[in-house]
Short mmCIF file of C-alpha atoms and ligand atoms in Angstrom, two decimals:
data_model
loop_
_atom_site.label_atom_id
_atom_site.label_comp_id
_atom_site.label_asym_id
_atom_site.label_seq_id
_atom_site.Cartn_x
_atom_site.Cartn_y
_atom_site.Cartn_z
CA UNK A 1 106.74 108.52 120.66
CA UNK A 2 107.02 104.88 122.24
CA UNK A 3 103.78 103.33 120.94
CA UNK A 4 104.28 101.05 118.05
CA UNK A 5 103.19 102.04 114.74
CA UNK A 6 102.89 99.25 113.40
CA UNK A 7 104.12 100.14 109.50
CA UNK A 8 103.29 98.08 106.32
CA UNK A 9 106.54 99.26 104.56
CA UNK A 10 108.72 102.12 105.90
CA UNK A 11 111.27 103.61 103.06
CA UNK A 12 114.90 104.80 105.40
CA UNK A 13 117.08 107.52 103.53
CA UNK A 14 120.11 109.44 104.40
CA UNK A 15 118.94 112.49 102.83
CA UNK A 16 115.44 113.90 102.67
CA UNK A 17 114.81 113.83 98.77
CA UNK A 18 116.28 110.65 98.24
CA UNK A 19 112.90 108.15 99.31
CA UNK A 20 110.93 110.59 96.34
CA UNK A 21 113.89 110.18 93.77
CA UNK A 22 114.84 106.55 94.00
CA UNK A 23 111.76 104.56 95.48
CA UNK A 24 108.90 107.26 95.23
CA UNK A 25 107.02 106.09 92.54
CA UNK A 26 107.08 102.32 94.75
CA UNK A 27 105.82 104.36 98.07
CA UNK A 28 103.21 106.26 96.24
CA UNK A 29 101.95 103.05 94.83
CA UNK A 30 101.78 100.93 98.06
CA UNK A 31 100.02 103.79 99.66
CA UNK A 32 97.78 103.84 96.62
CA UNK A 33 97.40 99.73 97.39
CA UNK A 34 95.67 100.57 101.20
CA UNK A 35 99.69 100.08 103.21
CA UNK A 36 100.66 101.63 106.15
CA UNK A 37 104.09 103.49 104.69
CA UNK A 38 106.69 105.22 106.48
CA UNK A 39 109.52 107.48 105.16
CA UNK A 40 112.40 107.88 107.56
CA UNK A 41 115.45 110.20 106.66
CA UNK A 42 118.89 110.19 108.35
CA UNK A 43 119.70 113.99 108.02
CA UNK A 44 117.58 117.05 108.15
CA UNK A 45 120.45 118.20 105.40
CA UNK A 46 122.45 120.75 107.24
CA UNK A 47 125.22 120.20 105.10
CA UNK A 48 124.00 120.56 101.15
CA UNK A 49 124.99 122.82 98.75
CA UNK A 50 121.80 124.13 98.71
CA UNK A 51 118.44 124.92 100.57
CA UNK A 52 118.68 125.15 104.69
CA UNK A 53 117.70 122.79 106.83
CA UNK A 54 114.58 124.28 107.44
CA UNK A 55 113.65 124.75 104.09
CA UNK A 56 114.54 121.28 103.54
CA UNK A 57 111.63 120.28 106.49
CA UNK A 58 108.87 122.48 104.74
CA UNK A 59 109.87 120.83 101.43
CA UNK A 60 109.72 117.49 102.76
CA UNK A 61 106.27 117.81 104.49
CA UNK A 62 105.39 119.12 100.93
CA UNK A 63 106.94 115.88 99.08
CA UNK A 64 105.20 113.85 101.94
CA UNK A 65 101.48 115.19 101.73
CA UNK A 66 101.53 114.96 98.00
CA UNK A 67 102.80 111.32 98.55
CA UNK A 68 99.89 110.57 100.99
CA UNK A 69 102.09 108.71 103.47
CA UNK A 70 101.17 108.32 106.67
CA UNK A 71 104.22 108.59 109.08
CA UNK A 72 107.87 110.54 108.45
CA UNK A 73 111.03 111.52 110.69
CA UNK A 74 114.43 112.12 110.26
CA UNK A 75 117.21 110.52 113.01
CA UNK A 76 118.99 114.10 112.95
CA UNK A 77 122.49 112.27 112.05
CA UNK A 78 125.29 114.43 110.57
CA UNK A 79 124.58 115.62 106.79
CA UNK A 80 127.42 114.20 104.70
CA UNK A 81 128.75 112.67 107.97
CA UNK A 82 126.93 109.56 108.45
CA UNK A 83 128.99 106.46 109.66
CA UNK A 84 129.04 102.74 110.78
CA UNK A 85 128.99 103.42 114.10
CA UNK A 86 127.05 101.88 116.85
CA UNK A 87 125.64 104.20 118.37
CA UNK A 88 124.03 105.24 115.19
CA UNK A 89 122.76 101.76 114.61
CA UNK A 90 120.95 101.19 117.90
CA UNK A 91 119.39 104.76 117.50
CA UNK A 92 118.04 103.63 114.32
CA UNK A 93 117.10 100.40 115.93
CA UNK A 94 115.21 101.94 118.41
CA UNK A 95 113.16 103.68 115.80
CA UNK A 96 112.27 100.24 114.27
CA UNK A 97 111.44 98.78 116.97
CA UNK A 98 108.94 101.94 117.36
CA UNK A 99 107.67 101.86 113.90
CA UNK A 100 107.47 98.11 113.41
CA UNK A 101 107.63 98.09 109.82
CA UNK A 102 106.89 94.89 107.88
CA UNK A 103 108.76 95.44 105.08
CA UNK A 104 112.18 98.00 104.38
CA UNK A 105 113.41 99.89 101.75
CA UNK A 106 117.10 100.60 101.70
CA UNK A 107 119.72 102.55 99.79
CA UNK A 108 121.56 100.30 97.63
CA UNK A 109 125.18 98.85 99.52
CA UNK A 110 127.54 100.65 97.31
CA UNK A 111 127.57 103.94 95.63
CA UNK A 112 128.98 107.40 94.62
CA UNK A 113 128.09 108.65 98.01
CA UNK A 114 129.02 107.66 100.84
CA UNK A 115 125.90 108.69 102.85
CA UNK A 116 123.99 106.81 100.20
CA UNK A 117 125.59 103.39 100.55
CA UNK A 118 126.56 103.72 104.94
CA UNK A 119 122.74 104.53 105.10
CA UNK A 120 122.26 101.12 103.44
CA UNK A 121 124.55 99.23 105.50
CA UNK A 122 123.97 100.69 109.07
CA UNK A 123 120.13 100.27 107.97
CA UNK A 124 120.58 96.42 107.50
CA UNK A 125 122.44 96.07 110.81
CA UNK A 126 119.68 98.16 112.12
CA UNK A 127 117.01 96.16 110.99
CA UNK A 128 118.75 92.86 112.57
CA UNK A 129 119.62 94.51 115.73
CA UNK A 130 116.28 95.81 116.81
CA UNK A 131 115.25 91.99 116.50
CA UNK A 132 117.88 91.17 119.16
CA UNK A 133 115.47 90.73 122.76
CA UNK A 134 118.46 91.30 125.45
CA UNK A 135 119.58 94.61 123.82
CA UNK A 136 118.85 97.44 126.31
CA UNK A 137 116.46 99.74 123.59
CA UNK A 138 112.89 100.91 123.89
CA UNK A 139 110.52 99.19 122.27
CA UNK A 140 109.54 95.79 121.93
CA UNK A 141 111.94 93.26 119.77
CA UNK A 142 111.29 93.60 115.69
CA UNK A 143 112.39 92.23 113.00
CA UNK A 144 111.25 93.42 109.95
CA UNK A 145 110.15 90.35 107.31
CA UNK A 146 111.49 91.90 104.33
CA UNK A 147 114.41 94.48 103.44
CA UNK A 148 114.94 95.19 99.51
CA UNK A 149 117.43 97.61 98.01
CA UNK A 150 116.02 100.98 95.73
CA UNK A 151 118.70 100.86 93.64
CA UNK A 152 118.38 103.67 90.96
CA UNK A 153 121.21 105.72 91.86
CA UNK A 154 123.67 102.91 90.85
CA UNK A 155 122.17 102.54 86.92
CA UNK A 156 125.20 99.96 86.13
CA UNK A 157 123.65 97.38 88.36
CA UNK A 158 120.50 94.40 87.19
CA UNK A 159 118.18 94.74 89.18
CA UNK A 160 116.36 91.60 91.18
CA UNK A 161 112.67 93.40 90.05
CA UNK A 162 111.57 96.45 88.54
CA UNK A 163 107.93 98.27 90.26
CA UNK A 164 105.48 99.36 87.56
CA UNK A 165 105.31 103.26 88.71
CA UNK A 166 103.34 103.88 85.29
CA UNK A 167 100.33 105.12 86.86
CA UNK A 168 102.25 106.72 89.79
CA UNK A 169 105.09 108.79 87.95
CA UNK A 170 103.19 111.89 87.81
CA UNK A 171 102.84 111.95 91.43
CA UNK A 172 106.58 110.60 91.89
CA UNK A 173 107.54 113.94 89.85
CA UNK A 174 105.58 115.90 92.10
CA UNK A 175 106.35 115.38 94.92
CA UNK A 176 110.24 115.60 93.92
CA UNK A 177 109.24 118.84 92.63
CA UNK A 178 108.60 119.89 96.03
CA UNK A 179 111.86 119.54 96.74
CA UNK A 180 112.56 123.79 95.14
CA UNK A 181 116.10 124.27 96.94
CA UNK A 182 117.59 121.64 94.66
CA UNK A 183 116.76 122.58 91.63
CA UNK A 184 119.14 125.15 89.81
CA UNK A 185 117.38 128.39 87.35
CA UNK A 186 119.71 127.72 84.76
CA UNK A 187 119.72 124.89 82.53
CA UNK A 188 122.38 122.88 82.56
CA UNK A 189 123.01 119.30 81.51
CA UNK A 190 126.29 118.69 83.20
CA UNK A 191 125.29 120.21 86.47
CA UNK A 192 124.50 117.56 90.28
CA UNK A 193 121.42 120.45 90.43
CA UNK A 194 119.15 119.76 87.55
CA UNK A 195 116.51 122.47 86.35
CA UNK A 196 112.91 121.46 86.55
CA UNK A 197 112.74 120.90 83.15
CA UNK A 198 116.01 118.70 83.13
CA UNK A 199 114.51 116.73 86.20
CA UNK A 200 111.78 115.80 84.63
CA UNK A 201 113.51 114.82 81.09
CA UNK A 202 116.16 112.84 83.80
CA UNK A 203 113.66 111.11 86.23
CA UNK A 204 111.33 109.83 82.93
CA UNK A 205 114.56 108.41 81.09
CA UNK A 206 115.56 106.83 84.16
CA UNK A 207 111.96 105.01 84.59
CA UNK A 208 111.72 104.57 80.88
CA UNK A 209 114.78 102.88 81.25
CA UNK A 210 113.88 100.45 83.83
CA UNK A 211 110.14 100.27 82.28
CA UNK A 212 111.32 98.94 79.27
CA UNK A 213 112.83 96.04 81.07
CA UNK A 214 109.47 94.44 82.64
CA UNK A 215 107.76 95.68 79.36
CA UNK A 216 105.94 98.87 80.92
CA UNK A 217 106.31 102.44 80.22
CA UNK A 218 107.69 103.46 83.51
CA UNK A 219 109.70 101.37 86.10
CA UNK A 220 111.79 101.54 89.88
CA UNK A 221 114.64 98.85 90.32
CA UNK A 222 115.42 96.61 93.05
CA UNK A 223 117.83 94.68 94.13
CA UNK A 224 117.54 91.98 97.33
CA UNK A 225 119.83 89.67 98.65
CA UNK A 226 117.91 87.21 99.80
CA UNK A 227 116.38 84.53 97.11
CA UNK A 228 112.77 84.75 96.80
CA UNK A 229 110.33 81.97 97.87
CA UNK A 230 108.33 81.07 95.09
CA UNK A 231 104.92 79.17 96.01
CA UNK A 232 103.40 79.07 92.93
CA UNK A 233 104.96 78.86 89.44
CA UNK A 234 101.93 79.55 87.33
CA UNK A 235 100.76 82.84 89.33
CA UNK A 236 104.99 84.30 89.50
CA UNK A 237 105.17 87.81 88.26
CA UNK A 238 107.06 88.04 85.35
CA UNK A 239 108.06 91.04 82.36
CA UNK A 240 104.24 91.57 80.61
CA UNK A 241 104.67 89.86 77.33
ZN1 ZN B 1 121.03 111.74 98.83
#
């Protein structure tokens, strides 16, 4: 597909339930607000523990309708293999360019896994790259305006802003629900695979958590690394008091 799509916000992954668990509750809500929103995954997931590839896919276009967004792929890189290499950048690049988002969500820089944080870092050079006008991709130069940081799966950090997902967490639950494969039968506090009822306990702490800290009952954190231009003092958004 060469035409430009022209995306309000498109959310890029390494793995295909990470958009739902760290940012879905943001997607679902900017969807909700009339955007454009695109999900795009690095792996189809070849390489998990659990749940094929292919069951991953049907899962995904589950997670995805129940989301309402408008537009997902997946780049096909290696499960548990993704690098900072170039030619993985300028493929990624080229999908930008394609999709002409005007605003990104990344994973968070650093991490526990090393998908997680490379998908962060070959997605900034990504997004700067497909900007560049002489470099021999298809597509027309882009630059997307904005690039912030879901950063839930590193719970040490402060996050720049929290997104009120109050009214969206249902849905956020959901459509990580869709994701079966990854869910273990048993229940079992310690284990990476969660039961259902674990997830749900785990996913509402984690946005209680974050809630609390802008004074709502459920939150997503952010982190950016630019400063934010502020135009107008009186009007900032700021924790409800
Ligand atoms: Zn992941």
């Amino acid at each position: 597909m060469l035409f430009p799509m022209k995306l309000d916000l498109l959310a890029i992954a390494a793995h295909r339930d990470d958009v739902e668990l760290t940012c879905g509750g943001a997607v679902i809500k900017m969807v909700e607000a009339g955007h454009k929103v695109g999900v795009l995954d690095l792996t189809v997931g070849e390489s998990g523990t659990r749940g094929s590839a292919a069951l991953r896919r049907k899962e995904s276009e589950r997670a995805s309708r129940v989301m309402g967004i408008h537009h997902r792929e997946n780049l096909g890189l290696p499960d548990a293999g993704i690098e900072d290499r170039l030619d993985y950048k300028l493929k990624l690049a080229e999908r930008i360019r394609i999709l002409q988002p005007c605003a990104v969500i990344l994973p968070y820089w650093e991490g526990r896994h090393p998908d997680h944080y490379i998908a962060g870092r070959i997605g900034y050079e990504a997004c700067f790259l497909a900007g560049l006008a002489k470099l021999p991709l298809a597509g027309a130069p882009h630059r997307p305006r904005k690039i912030v940081y879901a950063s839930l799966y590193v719970p040490a950090l402060t996050p720049t802003f929290v997104v009120d997902i109050t009214r969206q967490f249902e849905k956020k639950l959901k459509a990580v629900l869709c994701y079966g494969s990854q869910f273990s039968p048993r229940q079992d506090w310690q284990n990476l695979f969660p039961s259902r009822a674990d997830c749900r306990e785990r996913l509402a702490a984690q946005a209680r958590h974050c809630g609390d800290m802008i004074g709502v009952r459920y939150g997503e954190p952010f982190v950016t690394r630019e400063i934010a231009a502020v135009d107008d003092l009186v009007k900032m958004s700021v924790r409800s008091i």
